[in-house]
Amino acid sequence: MALHESQRTSLYIEAIEKLERGEADDLLTLLPPSVSEADGIGRALLSLARTLRSERQRQQHLDRIINQINAGLLLDEILENTYRDFREIIPYNRIGLSRIEDNGQTVRSCWVKSDQAPVRLRKGYAAPLEGSSLQRIIETGQPRIINDLEAYLRAKPRSASTRLIVAEGMRSSLTCPLIANGRPIGFLFFSSVEPNTYDSVHVETFLQIAERLSLIVWQGWQASELLAQKEIIEQQNEELERLNEIKNTFLGMAAHDLRNPISVIQTASYLLEEALAALDNEQWNFVVGEVFRQTNHMLNLVNNLMDVSLIESGRLELEIEPLSLADVLEEAVRHHAGLAESKGSTVILEKVPAGAVMADATRLRQVLDNLISNAVKFSPGGSTVIVRVEKTADHWWIGIQDEGPGLSREDQEGLFQYFVRLSARPTGGETSTGLGLAISRRMVEAHGGEIGVESEAGKGATFWFTLPLETPTGAAKE
């Protein structure tokens, strides 16, 4: 039914008032089709109402996405949410985040996710900001569209980042600046495998949420850095507690292990001073030998404590040089032959393959002395200790096999830690500081090698370690 002019005017006035109040949906039901078709004012009002409703729905959609993204606390969570939810408003196969560092001098990639493999422009990639095309994006605050990355690369063949992204299969990109609290903090890169993917609609969409998204990312960065700092502090506290425990153990062990030798030396000194004339040769030799043994034990303990101090303080320095492994092993075996013979045992060195080892001569000998002496100490009299060597493409394997009581599973746990005492004891009454294996482990690891043991209770043990081969002449160095 046709409306009178006064009725239409009244409806238009009511419609305009609803628009002022943001009630576009009500307007669509207020104006009947007959009104909208009657004149241009009605059609314009309906068109405006539809546009406003569409824009409001779009804004609600963006708000929902931003709220979903903001549900994450740490940066990785935020970016994972971004990658999951942004596809509804901006097309992409890849999203990358870069951060501005060094007081605005450097742009560094800090997060990448793509459904294409492999990723070539990886986390950690850095480039100067000054003079780059990204600097212009920061200056204008406007996103940049490149809808033909291959053509862009032909025009700028020196752009390493473009070359990498093209190699990933990307053909178009939308680069968006992130500006939080008025300060540029980085860039969000959307990339697609299809050319001509992006247009002004995507730019407008990003600009609508840019400020909120930038702030969310910045807060995520801050939270992640705080968490990382907290973890570092916790690790440092744990390390301090560990070092304090080692220090206290040192003091207790030093007091215990040094008191007995000192008492023996005092007694021997008294005998030498007060009863020298009454000692026959056998007694004299025993007293002097005991003084030597006890002072040697104290010296060994002090040397071990000094090595632990160097290791734990990070002051251990190695003088790496090519050494003849055969020569080093032969000398070590000869050195321990006397101790083995005193127990009726032998130490055998199997044939050593030709070649050199990259090592510190003193520290390598220290490891060998510890492992061979342990093998002799913990094996019964009349045993055979075998030292064998294998050579692989990139390292040496050295094993010391004994005929001792072997190691239970419990003994093997924490075997290479400080102050570990095994259930088995030396068979000839020899002494042990409980530090040798732990020091050996750290010496081997400082060389870039590994150390371990193969053993079963009652079946002896083979302690082994690896060391790098000599670097071939003319080999490239990194």
Coordinates of C-alpha atoms in Angstrom, one line a residue:
M1 CA 0.0 0.0 0.0
A2 CA 1.3 3.4 -1.0
L3 CA 2.2 5.8 1.9
H4 CA 1.4 9.4 2.0
E5 CA 4.3 11.9 1.8
S6 CA 3.9 12.7 5.5
Q7 CA 4.1 9.1 6.4
R8 CA 7.3 8.5 4.3
T9 CA 8.9 11.6 5.8
S10 CA 8.1 10.3 9.3
L11 CA 9.6 6.9 8.5
Y12 CA 12.7 8.5 7.1
I13 CA 13.2 10.6 10.2
E14 CA 12.8 7.6 12.4
A15 CA 15.2 5.6 10.1
I16 CA 17.8 8.4 10.4
E17 CA 17.5 8.4 14.2
K18 CA 18.0 4.6 14.3
L19 CA 21.1 5.0 12.2
E20 CA 22.4 7.6 14.6
R21 CA 21.9 5.1 17.4
G22 CA 23.6 2.3 15.4
E23 CA 20.4 0.3 14.9
A24 CA 20.9 -0.6 11.3
D25 CA 19.2 -4.0 11.6
D26 CA 16.0 -2.4 12.9
L27 CA 16.1 0.0 9.9
L28 CA 15.9 -3.0 7.5
T29 CA 12.6 -4.0 9.0
L30 CA 11.3 -0.5 9.5
L31 CA 11.3 0.5 5.8
P32 CA 9.1 -1.7 3.7
P33 CA 10.2 -2.5 0.1
S34 CA 7.5 -0.2 -1.2
V35 CA 9.3 2.7 0.5
S36 CA 12.7 1.9 -0.7
E37 CA 11.5 1.5 -4.2
A38 CA 9.5 4.7 -4.1
D39 CA 12.4 7.2 -4.2
G40 CA 16.1 7.6 -4.0
I41 CA 16.1 8.5 -0.3
G42 CA 14.6 5.2 0.7
R43 CA 17.0 3.2 -1.5
A44 CA 19.9 5.1 -0.1
L45 CA 18.9 4.5 3.5
L46 CA 18.4 0.8 2.9
S47 CA 21.8 0.5 1.2
L48 CA 23.5 2.4 4.0
A49 CA 21.8 0.1 6.6
R50 CA 23.0 -3.0 4.8
T51 CA 26.5 -1.6 4.6
L52 CA 26.6 -0.7 8.2
R53 CA 25.3 -4.1 9.2
S54 CA 27.9 -5.8 7.1
E55 CA 30.7 -3.6 8.5
R56 CA 29.5 -4.3 12.1
Q57 CA 29.4 -8.0 11.5
R58 CA 32.9 -7.8 10.0
Q59 CA 34.2 -5.8 13.0
Q60 CA 32.6 -8.3 15.4
H61 CA 34.4 -11.1 13.4
L62 CA 37.7 -9.3 13.7
D63 CA 37.1 -8.7 17.4
R64 CA 36.4 -12.4 17.9
I65 CA 39.7 -13.3 16.1
I66 CA 41.7 -10.8 18.1
N67 CA 40.2 -12.2 21.4
Q68 CA 41.1 -15.7 20.3
I69 CA 44.7 -14.6 19.5
N70 CA 44.9 -12.7 22.8
A71 CA 44.0 -15.9 24.7
G72 CA 47.7 -16.8 24.4
L73 CA 50.1 -15.5 27.0
L74 CA 53.5 -16.3 25.6
L75 CA 54.6 -15.3 22.1
D76 CA 54.6 -18.8 20.6
E77 CA 51.0 -19.3 21.8
I78 CA 49.9 -15.9 20.3
L79 CA 51.5 -16.7 17.0
E80 CA 50.1 -20.2 16.8
N81 CA 46.7 -18.6 17.4
T82 CA 47.4 -16.0 14.7
Y83 CA 48.3 -18.7 12.2
R84 CA 45.2 -20.7 13.0
D85 CA 42.6 -17.9 13.0
F86 CA 43.9 -15.2 10.5
R87 CA 43.2 -17.4 7.5
E88 CA 39.5 -16.3 7.9
I89 CA 40.4 -12.7 7.0
I90 CA 43.7 -12.8 5.1
P91 CA 44.8 -15.7 2.8
Y92 CA 48.3 -17.2 3.3
N93 CA 50.4 -20.3 3.2
R94 CA 53.1 -18.9 5.4
I95 CA 53.4 -16.4 8.3
G96 CA 56.7 -15.0 9.5
L97 CA 57.4 -12.6 12.4
S98 CA 60.6 -10.5 12.5
R99 CA 61.7 -8.3 15.3
I100 CA 63.5 -5.0 15.1
E101 CA 66.7 -5.2 17.3
D102 CA 69.9 -3.3 18.0
N103 CA 68.2 0.1 18.5
G104 CA 66.5 -0.1 15.1
Q105 CA 69.5 -1.3 13.2
T106 CA 68.6 -5.0 12.5
V107 CA 65.6 -7.0 11.6
R108 CA 65.7 -10.6 12.8
S109 CA 63.3 -13.5 12.1
C110 CA 62.0 -14.9 15.3
W111 CA 59.1 -17.1 14.3
V112 CA 58.0 -18.9 11.1
K113 CA 55.2 -21.3 10.3
S114 CA 54.3 -22.6 6.8
D115 CA 52.3 -25.4 5.2
Q116 CA 55.1 -25.6 2.5
A117 CA 58.4 -27.4 3.1
P118 CA 61.2 -26.8 3.5
V119 CA 61.4 -23.5 5.2
R120 CA 64.5 -21.6 3.9
L121 CA 64.0 -18.2 5.5
R122 CA 64.3 -19.6 9.0
K123 CA 64.2 -18.3 12.5
G124 CA 67.4 -16.4 13.3
Y125 CA 67.9 -14.9 9.8
A126 CA 68.9 -11.2 10.2
A127 CA 69.5 -8.3 7.9
P128 CA 70.2 -4.5 8.3
L129 CA 67.0 -2.4 8.4
E130 CA 68.6 0.9 7.3
G131 CA 68.4 1.3 3.6
S132 CA 66.1 -1.7 3.1
S133 CA 62.7 -1.7 1.6
L134 CA 61.3 -2.5 5.1
Q135 CA 62.5 0.8 6.4
R136 CA 60.0 2.6 4.1
I137 CA 57.2 0.4 5.5
I138 CA 58.2 1.6 9.0
E139 CA 58.3 5.2 7.9
T140 CA 54.9 5.2 6.3
G141 CA 53.2 2.7 8.7
Q142 CA 51.5 1.2 5.7
P143 CA 51.5 -2.5 4.7
R144 CA 53.2 -3.4 1.4
I145 CA 51.8 -5.7 -1.2
I146 CA 54.0 -7.7 -3.6
N147 CA 51.8 -9.8 -5.9
D148 CA 54.7 -11.1 -8.1
L149 CA 57.7 -12.1 -6.0
E150 CA 59.5 -13.6 -8.9
A151 CA 59.3 -10.3 -10.8
Y152 CA 60.4 -8.5 -7.7
L153 CA 63.4 -10.8 -7.3
R154 CA 64.4 -10.1 -11.0
A155 CA 64.2 -6.4 -10.3
K156 CA 66.2 -6.8 -7.0
P157 CA 68.4 -9.8 -7.5
R158 CA 70.5 -9.0 -4.4
S159 CA 67.6 -9.4 -2.1
A160 CA 68.6 -12.5 -0.2
S161 CA 65.4 -12.7 1.8
T162 CA 63.3 -12.6 -1.4
R163 CA 65.4 -15.3 -3.0
L164 CA 64.8 -17.5 0.0
I165 CA 61.1 -16.9 0.2
V166 CA 60.7 -17.6 -3.6
A167 CA 62.7 -20.8 -3.1
E168 CA 60.0 -21.9 -0.6
G169 CA 57.4 -21.5 -3.4
M170 CA 55.9 -18.2 -2.3
R171 CA 54.7 -16.0 -5.1
S172 CA 53.0 -13.0 -3.3
S173 CA 53.4 -11.3 0.0
L174 CA 51.8 -8.8 2.4
T175 CA 54.3 -7.2 4.7
C176 CA 52.7 -5.5 7.7
P177 CA 54.4 -3.2 10.2
L178 CA 53.9 -3.8 13.9
I179 CA 53.9 -0.6 16.0
A180 CA 53.2 -0.8 19.7
N181 CA 52.7 2.3 21.8
G182 CA 54.0 4.4 18.9
R183 CA 57.2 2.5 18.6
P184 CA 58.0 0.1 15.6
I185 CA 58.7 -3.4 17.0
G186 CA 58.7 -5.6 13.9
F187 CA 56.9 -7.0 10.9
L188 CA 54.3 -9.7 10.2
F189 CA 54.8 -11.3 6.8
F190 CA 51.9 -13.1 5.1
S191 CA 52.9 -15.1 2.0
S192 CA 51.0 -17.1 -0.5
V193 CA 52.0 -19.7 -3.1
E194 CA 49.5 -18.0 -5.5
P195 CA 50.4 -14.7 -7.3
N196 CA 48.1 -11.7 -7.1
T197 CA 46.7 -12.9 -3.7
Y198 CA 46.6 -9.6 -1.9
D199 CA 44.6 -6.3 -2.4
S200 CA 43.6 -3.2 -0.6
V201 CA 40.9 -5.1 1.3
H202 CA 43.5 -7.1 3.1
V203 CA 45.5 -4.0 3.9
E204 CA 42.4 -2.3 5.3
T205 CA 41.6 -5.4 7.3
F206 CA 45.0 -5.4 8.9
L207 CA 45.0 -1.7 9.6
Q208 CA 41.8 -2.1 11.5
I209 CA 43.5 -4.5 14.0
A210 CA 47.1 -3.5 13.6
E211 CA 47.3 -1.5 16.9
R212 CA 45.7 -4.2 19.0
L213 CA 47.7 -7.0 17.3
S214 CA 51.0 -5.1 17.7
L215 CA 50.3 -4.6 21.4
I216 CA 49.4 -8.3 21.9
V217 CA 52.6 -9.4 20.1
W218 CA 54.7 -7.0 22.1
Q219 CA 53.2 -8.2 25.4
G220 CA 53.8 -11.8 24.3
W221 CA 57.4 -10.9 23.6
Q222 CA 57.7 -9.3 27.1
A223 CA 56.1 -12.3 28.8
S224 CA 58.3 -14.8 26.9
E225 CA 61.4 -12.8 27.8
L226 CA 60.4 -12.7 31.4
L227 CA 59.8 -16.4 31.4
A228 CA 63.2 -17.0 29.8
Q229 CA 64.9 -14.8 32.4
K230 CA 63.1 -16.6 35.2
E231 CA 64.2 -20.0 33.8
I232 CA 67.8 -18.7 33.5
I233 CA 67.7 -17.4 37.1
E234 CA 66.3 -20.8 38.3
Q235 CA 69.0 -22.6 36.4
Q236 CA 71.7 -20.3 37.9
N237 CA 70.2 -20.9 41.4
E238 CA 70.2 -24.7 40.8
E239 CA 73.8 -24.5 39.7
L240 CA 74.8 -22.4 42.7
E241 CA 73.1 -24.9 45.0
R242 CA 75.0 -27.7 43.2
L243 CA 78.3 -25.9 43.5
N244 CA 77.6 -25.2 47.1
E245 CA 76.9 -28.9 47.7
I246 CA 80.1 -29.8 45.9
K247 CA 82.0 -27.3 48.0
N248 CA 80.6 -28.7 51.2
T249 CA 81.4 -32.2 50.1
F250 CA 84.9 -31.1 49.2
L251 CA 85.4 -29.7 52.7
G252 CA 84.1 -32.9 54.3
M253 CA 86.0 -35.2 52.1
A254 CA 89.2 -33.2 52.3
A255 CA 89.0 -33.2 56.1
H256 CA 88.3 -36.9 56.2
D257 CA 90.7 -38.0 53.5
L258 CA 93.6 -35.8 54.6
R259 CA 93.3 -36.5 58.3
N260 CA 94.3 -40.2 58.1
P261 CA 97.4 -39.7 55.9
I262 CA 98.5 -36.8 58.1
S263 CA 98.1 -39.0 61.2
V264 CA 100.2 -41.8 59.5
I265 CA 102.9 -39.3 58.5
Q266 CA 103.0 -37.9 62.0
T267 CA 103.4 -41.4 63.4
A268 CA 106.1 -42.2 60.9
S269 CA 107.9 -38.9 61.6
Y270 CA 107.8 -39.7 65.3
L271 CA 109.4 -43.1 64.6
L272 CA 112.1 -41.6 62.5
E273 CA 112.8 -39.0 65.1
E274 CA 112.5 -41.0 68.3
A275 CA 113.2 -44.6 67.4
L276 CA 115.6 -44.2 64.4
A277 CA 118.3 -46.3 66.0
A278 CA 116.0 -49.1 66.8
L279 CA 114.6 -49.5 63.3
D280 CA 116.1 -52.3 61.1
N281 CA 116.2 -52.0 57.3
E282 CA 112.9 -53.6 56.8
Q283 CA 111.1 -51.4 59.3
W284 CA 112.9 -48.3 57.9
N285 CA 111.8 -49.2 54.4
F286 CA 108.2 -49.7 55.6
V287 CA 108.1 -46.4 57.4
V288 CA 109.6 -44.5 54.4
G289 CA 107.3 -46.3 52.0
E290 CA 104.2 -45.5 54.1
V291 CA 105.2 -41.8 54.1
F292 CA 105.6 -41.9 50.3
R293 CA 102.2 -43.7 49.8
Q294 CA 100.3 -41.3 52.1
T295 CA 101.9 -38.1 50.7
N296 CA 101.2 -39.5 47.2
H297 CA 97.5 -40.0 48.1
M298 CA 97.3 -36.5 49.5
L299 CA 98.9 -35.1 46.4
N300 CA 96.5 -37.0 44.2
L301 CA 93.5 -35.7 46.2
V302 CA 94.7 -32.1 46.0
N303 CA 95.3 -32.4 42.3
N304 CA 91.8 -33.9 41.8
L305 CA 90.3 -31.0 43.8
M306 CA 92.2 -28.5 41.7
D307 CA 91.0 -30.1 38.5
V308 CA 87.4 -30.0 39.8
S309 CA 87.8 -26.3 40.6
L310 CA 89.1 -25.6 37.1
I311 CA 86.2 -27.6 35.5
E312 CA 83.4 -26.1 37.6
S313 CA 84.7 -22.5 37.2
G314 CA 85.0 -22.9 33.5
R315 CA 88.8 -22.2 33.6
L316 CA 89.8 -25.6 32.1
E317 CA 91.9 -24.9 29.0
L318 CA 93.1 -27.6 26.6
E319 CA 96.2 -27.5 24.4
I320 CA 94.9 -29.6 21.5
E321 CA 97.5 -31.0 19.1
P322 CA 97.9 -34.1 16.9
L323 CA 99.3 -36.9 19.0
S324 CA 100.4 -40.5 18.1
L325 CA 97.8 -42.5 20.0
A326 CA 100.0 -45.6 19.9
D327 CA 102.8 -43.7 21.7
V328 CA 100.5 -42.3 24.3
L329 CA 98.9 -45.7 25.0
E330 CA 102.2 -47.6 25.1
E331 CA 103.6 -45.1 27.7
A332 CA 100.5 -45.3 29.9
V333 CA 100.5 -49.2 29.8
R334 CA 104.3 -49.2 30.8
H335 CA 103.6 -46.8 33.6
H336 CA 100.9 -49.1 35.1
A337 CA 102.8 -52.4 34.6
G338 CA 104.5 -52.1 38.0
L339 CA 101.2 -51.8 39.9
A340 CA 99.8 -54.7 37.9
E341 CA 102.9 -56.9 38.6
S342 CA 102.7 -56.2 42.3
K343 CA 99.3 -58.0 42.2
G344 CA 100.5 -60.7 39.8
S345 CA 98.4 -59.1 37.0
T346 CA 99.3 -57.8 33.5
V347 CA 98.2 -55.0 31.3
I348 CA 98.1 -55.8 27.6
L349 CA 97.8 -53.2 24.8
E350 CA 96.4 -54.7 21.6
K351 CA 97.6 -53.5 18.2
V352 CA 96.8 -49.8 17.7
P353 CA 95.8 -48.6 14.2
A354 CA 98.1 -46.0 12.6
G355 CA 97.0 -42.4 12.9
A356 CA 96.9 -39.4 15.2
V357 CA 94.4 -38.1 17.7
M358 CA 93.5 -34.5 18.4
A359 CA 94.0 -34.1 22.1
D360 CA 95.7 -32.4 25.0
A361 CA 98.6 -34.8 25.9
T362 CA 98.4 -34.2 29.7
R363 CA 94.7 -34.5 30.0
L364 CA 94.5 -37.6 27.7
R365 CA 97.2 -39.2 29.8
Q366 CA 95.2 -38.3 32.9
V367 CA 92.1 -40.1 31.6
L368 CA 94.1 -43.2 30.6
D369 CA 95.9 -43.3 34.0
N370 CA 92.6 -43.2 35.8
L371 CA 90.8 -45.9 33.8
I372 CA 93.8 -48.2 33.6
S373 CA 94.6 -47.8 37.3
N374 CA 91.0 -48.5 38.2
A375 CA 91.0 -51.6 36.1
V376 CA 94.0 -52.9 37.9
K377 CA 92.7 -51.8 41.4
F378 CA 89.3 -53.5 41.0
S379 CA 90.5 -56.7 39.4
P380 CA 91.7 -59.6 41.6
G381 CA 95.4 -60.7 41.6
G382 CA 96.5 -62.6 38.5
S383 CA 94.0 -60.8 36.2
T384 CA 94.6 -59.4 32.7
V385 CA 93.6 -55.9 31.8
I386 CA 93.2 -55.3 28.1
V387 CA 93.5 -52.0 26.3
R388 CA 92.1 -52.0 22.8
V389 CA 91.5 -49.4 20.2
E390 CA 89.2 -49.0 17.2
K391 CA 89.3 -46.4 14.5
T392 CA 86.1 -45.2 12.7
A393 CA 85.6 -42.6 10.0
D394 CA 85.6 -39.7 12.4
H395 CA 86.8 -40.8 15.8
W396 CA 88.9 -43.1 17.9
W397 CA 87.3 -45.6 20.4
I398 CA 89.5 -46.6 23.3
G399 CA 88.4 -49.4 25.7
I400 CA 89.9 -50.7 28.9
Q401 CA 88.6 -54.2 29.9
D402 CA 89.1 -55.6 33.4
E403 CA 88.2 -58.8 35.2
G404 CA 86.8 -57.2 38.3
P405 CA 83.4 -57.8 39.9
G406 CA 81.6 -55.7 37.3
L407 CA 79.0 -53.1 37.9
S408 CA 75.4 -53.5 39.0
R409 CA 72.7 -51.3 37.4
E410 CA 72.6 -49.3 40.6
D411 CA 76.4 -48.8 40.5
Q412 CA 76.2 -47.5 36.9
E413 CA 73.6 -44.8 37.8
G414 CA 75.6 -41.6 38.4
L415 CA 78.9 -43.5 37.9
F416 CA 80.6 -40.4 36.3
Q417 CA 79.4 -37.9 38.9
Y418 CA 81.5 -36.5 41.7
F419 CA 82.1 -38.5 44.9
V420 CA 80.3 -41.7 43.8
R421 CA 81.4 -44.6 45.8
L422 CA 80.9 -48.1 44.3
S423 CA 79.8 -51.1 46.2
A424 CA 83.0 -52.9 45.0
R425 CA 86.2 -52.0 46.6
P426 CA 89.8 -52.1 45.4
T427 CA 91.1 -55.7 45.8
G428 CA 94.6 -54.7 47.0
G429 CA 93.7 -52.1 49.6
E430 CA 94.4 -49.2 47.2
T431 CA 92.8 -45.8 47.9
S432 CA 90.3 -43.9 45.8
T433 CA 89.1 -40.3 46.0
G434 CA 85.7 -40.8 44.2
L435 CA 86.6 -38.0 41.7
G436 CA 88.6 -39.8 39.0
L437 CA 85.7 -40.9 36.8
A438 CA 83.9 -37.6 37.1
I439 CA 87.0 -35.7 36.1
S440 CA 87.7 -38.2 33.2
R441 CA 84.2 -37.6 31.9
R442 CA 84.6 -33.9 31.8
M443 CA 88.0 -34.1 30.2
V444 CA 86.7 -36.4 27.5
E445 CA 83.7 -34.1 26.8
A446 CA 85.9 -31.1 26.7
H447 CA 87.7 -32.9 23.8
G448 CA 84.4 -33.4 22.0
G449 CA 84.2 -37.1 22.9
E450 CA 82.0 -39.4 24.9
I451 CA 82.7 -41.8 27.8
G452 CA 80.8 -44.8 29.0
V453 CA 80.9 -48.3 30.4
E454 CA 79.7 -51.8 29.4
S455 CA 79.3 -54.1 32.3
E456 CA 77.2 -56.7 34.2
A457 CA 77.6 -57.6 37.8
G458 CA 80.1 -60.5 38.2
K459 CA 81.4 -60.2 34.6
G460 CA 83.9 -57.4 34.7
A461 CA 83.6 -54.1 33.0
T462 CA 84.9 -52.2 29.9
F463 CA 85.3 -48.5 30.3
W464 CA 85.5 -46.7 27.0
F465 CA 85.8 -43.2 25.6
T466 CA 86.0 -41.6 22.1
L467 CA 88.2 -38.8 20.7
P468 CA 88.2 -37.0 17.3
L469 CA 90.6 -38.0 14.6
E470 CA 93.4 -35.7 13.5
T471 CA 92.1 -33.1 11.1
P472 CA 93.4 -34.0 7.6
T473 CA 95.9 -31.6 6.0
G474 CA 94.2 -28.9 4.0
A475 CA 90.8 -29.8 5.3
A476 CA 88.3 -26.9 5.3
K477 CA 87.8 -25.3 8.7
E478 CA 84.5 -23.6 9.7

